[in-house]
PDB file of C-alpha atoms in Angstrom:
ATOM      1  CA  UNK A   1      -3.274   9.696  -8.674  1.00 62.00           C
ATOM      2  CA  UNK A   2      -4.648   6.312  -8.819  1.00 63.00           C
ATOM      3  CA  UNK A   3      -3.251   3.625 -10.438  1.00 61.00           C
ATOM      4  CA  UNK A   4      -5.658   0.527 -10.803  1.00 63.00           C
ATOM      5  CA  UNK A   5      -9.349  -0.064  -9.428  1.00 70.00           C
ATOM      6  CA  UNK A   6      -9.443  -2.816  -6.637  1.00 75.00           C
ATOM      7  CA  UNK A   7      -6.407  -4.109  -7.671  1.00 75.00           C
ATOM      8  CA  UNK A   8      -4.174  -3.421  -4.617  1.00 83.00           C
ATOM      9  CA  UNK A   9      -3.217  -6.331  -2.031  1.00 89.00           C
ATOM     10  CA  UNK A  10      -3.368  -3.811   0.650  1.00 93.00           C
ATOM     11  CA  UNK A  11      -5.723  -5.443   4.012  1.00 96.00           C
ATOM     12  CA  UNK A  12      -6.619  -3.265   6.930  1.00 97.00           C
ATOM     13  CA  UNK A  13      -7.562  -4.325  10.247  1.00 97.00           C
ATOM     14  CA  UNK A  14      -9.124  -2.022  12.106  1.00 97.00           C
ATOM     15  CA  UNK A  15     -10.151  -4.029  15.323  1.00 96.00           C
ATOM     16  CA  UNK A  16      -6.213  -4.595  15.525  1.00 98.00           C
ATOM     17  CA  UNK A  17      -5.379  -0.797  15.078  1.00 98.00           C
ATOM     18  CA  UNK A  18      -4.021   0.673  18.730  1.00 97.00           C
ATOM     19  CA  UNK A  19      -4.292   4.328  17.116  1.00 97.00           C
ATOM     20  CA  UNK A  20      -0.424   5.096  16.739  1.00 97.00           C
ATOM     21  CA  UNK A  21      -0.314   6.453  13.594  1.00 97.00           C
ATOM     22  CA  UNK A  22       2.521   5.961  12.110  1.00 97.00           C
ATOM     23  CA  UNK A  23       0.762   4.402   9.074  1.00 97.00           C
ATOM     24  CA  UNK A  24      -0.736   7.873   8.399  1.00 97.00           C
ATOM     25  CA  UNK A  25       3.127   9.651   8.784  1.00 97.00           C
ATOM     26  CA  UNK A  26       4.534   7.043   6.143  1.00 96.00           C
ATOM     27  CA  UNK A  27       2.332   6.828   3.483  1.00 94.00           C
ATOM     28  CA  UNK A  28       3.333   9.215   1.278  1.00 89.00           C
ATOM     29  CA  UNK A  29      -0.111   8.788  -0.660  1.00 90.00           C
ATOM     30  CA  UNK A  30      -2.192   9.684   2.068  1.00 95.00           C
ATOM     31  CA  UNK A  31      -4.137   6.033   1.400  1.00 96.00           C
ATOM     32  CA  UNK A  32      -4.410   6.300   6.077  1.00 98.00           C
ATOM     33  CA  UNK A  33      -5.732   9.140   7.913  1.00 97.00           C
ATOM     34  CA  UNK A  34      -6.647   9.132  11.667  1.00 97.00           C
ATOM     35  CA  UNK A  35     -10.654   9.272  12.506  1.00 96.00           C
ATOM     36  CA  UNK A  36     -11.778   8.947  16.347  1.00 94.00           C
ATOM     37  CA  UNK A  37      -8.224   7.906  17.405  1.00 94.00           C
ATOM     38  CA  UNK A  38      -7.926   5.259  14.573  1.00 96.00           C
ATOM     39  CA  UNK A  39      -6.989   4.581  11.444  1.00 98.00           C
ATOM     40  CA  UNK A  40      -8.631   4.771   8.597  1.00 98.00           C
ATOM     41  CA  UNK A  41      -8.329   4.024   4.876  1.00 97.00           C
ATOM     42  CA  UNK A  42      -9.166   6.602   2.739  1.00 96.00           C
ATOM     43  CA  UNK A  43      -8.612   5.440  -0.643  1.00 94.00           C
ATOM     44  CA  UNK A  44      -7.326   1.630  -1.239  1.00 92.00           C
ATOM     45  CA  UNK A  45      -6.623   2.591  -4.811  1.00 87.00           C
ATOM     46  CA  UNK A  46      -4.276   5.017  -4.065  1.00 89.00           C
ATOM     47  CA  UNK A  47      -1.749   2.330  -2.588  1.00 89.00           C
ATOM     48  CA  UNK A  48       1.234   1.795  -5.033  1.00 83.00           C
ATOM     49  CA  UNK A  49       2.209  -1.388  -2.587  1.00 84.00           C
ATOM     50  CA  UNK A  50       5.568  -0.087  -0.849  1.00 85.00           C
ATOM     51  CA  UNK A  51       5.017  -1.640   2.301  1.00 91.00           C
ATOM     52  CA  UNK A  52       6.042   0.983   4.381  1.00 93.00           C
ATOM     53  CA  UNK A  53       2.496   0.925   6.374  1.00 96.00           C
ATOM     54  CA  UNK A  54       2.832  -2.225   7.240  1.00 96.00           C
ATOM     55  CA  UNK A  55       6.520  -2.418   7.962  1.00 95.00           C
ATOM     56  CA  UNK A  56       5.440   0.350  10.241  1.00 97.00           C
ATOM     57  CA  UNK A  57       2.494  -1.324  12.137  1.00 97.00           C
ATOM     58  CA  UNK A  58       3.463  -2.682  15.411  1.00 97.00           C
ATOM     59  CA  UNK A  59       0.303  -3.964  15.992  1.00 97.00           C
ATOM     60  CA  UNK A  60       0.143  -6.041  12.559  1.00 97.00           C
ATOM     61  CA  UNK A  61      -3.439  -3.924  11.662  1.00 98.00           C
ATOM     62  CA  UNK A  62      -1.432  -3.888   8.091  1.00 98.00           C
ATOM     63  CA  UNK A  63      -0.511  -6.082   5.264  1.00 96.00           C
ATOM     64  CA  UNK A  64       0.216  -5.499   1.988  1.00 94.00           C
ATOM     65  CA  UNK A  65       1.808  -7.410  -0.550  1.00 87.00           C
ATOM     66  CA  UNK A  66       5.166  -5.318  -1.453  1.00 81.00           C
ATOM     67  CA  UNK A  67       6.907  -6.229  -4.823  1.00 66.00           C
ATOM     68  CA  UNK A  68       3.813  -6.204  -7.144  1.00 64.00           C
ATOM     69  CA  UNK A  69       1.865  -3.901  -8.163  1.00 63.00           C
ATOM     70  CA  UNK A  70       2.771   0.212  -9.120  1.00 65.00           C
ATOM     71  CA  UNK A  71       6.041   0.359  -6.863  1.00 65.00           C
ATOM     72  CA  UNK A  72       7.829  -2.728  -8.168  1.00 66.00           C
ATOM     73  CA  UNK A  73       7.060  -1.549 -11.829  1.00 71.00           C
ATOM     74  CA  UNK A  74       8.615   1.971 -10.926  1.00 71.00           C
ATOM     75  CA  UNK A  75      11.370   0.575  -9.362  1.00 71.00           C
ATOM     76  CA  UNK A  76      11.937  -1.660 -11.709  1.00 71.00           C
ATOM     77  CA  UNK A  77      12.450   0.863 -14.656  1.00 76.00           C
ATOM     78  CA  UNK A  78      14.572   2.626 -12.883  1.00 78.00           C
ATOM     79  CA  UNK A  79      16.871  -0.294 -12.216  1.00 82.00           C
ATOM     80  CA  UNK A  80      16.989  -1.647 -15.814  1.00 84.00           C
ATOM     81  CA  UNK A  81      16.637   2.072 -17.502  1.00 85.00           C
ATOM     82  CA  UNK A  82      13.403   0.674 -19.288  1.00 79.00           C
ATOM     83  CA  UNK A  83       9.443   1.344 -19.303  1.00 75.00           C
ATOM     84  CA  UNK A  84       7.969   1.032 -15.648  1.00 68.00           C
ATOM     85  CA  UNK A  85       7.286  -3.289 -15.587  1.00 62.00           C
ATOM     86  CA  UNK A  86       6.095  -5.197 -12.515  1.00 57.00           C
ATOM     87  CA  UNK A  87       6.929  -8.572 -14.091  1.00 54.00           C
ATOM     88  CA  UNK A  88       3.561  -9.830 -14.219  1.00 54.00           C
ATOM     89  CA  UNK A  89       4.395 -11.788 -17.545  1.00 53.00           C
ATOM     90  CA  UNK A  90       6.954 -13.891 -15.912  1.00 51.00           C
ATOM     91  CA  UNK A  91       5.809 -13.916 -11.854  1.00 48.00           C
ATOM     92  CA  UNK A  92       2.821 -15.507 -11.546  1.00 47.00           C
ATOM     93  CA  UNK A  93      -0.016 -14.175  -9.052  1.00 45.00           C
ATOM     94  CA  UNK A  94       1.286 -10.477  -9.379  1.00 41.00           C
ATOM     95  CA  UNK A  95      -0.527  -7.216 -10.419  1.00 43.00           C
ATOM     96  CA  UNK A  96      -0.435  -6.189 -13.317  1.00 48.00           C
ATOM     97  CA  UNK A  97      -0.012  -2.286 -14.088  1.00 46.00           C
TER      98      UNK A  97
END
């Protein structure tokens, strides 16, 4: 499922990529997949922005900007019992969803 079209903060680098992949095991929405020993990025629009790529990445190939986008609104509605919101009326910069 996508969420939004080139929305996502998600950067890869693939020069920086040492072929571990570990981003690949964590992403549970198979945005990484390993091609000739490296990483690759299959989808950017699949990322819901948890971070756990780049929290991952020893090699800092990754960044992504974690408490925006699809992931802060889920978790967010499940903190305050309300409709998924990632706050992008009252934090400026974020991404809307």
């Amino acid at each position: 499922m996508k969420y939004l079209v080139n929305v996502t903060t998600l950067e890869y680098s693939p020069d920086k990529c040492a072929g571990c992949g570990r981003c690949a095991e964590v992403c549970s929405r198979g945005v990484f997949v390993m091609q000739d020993k490296r990483a690759a990025v299959t989808d950017k629009d699949l990322c819901m922005e948890c971070g756990a790529c780049a929290l991952n990445c020893e090699f800092g190939a990754i960044a992504v900007n974690t408490g925006v986008g699809c992931a802060a609104a889920l978790i967010n509605g499940m903190i305050t019992g309300g409709p998924p919101t990632c706050g992008c009326d009252s934090t400026p910069g974020s991404v809307c969803c």
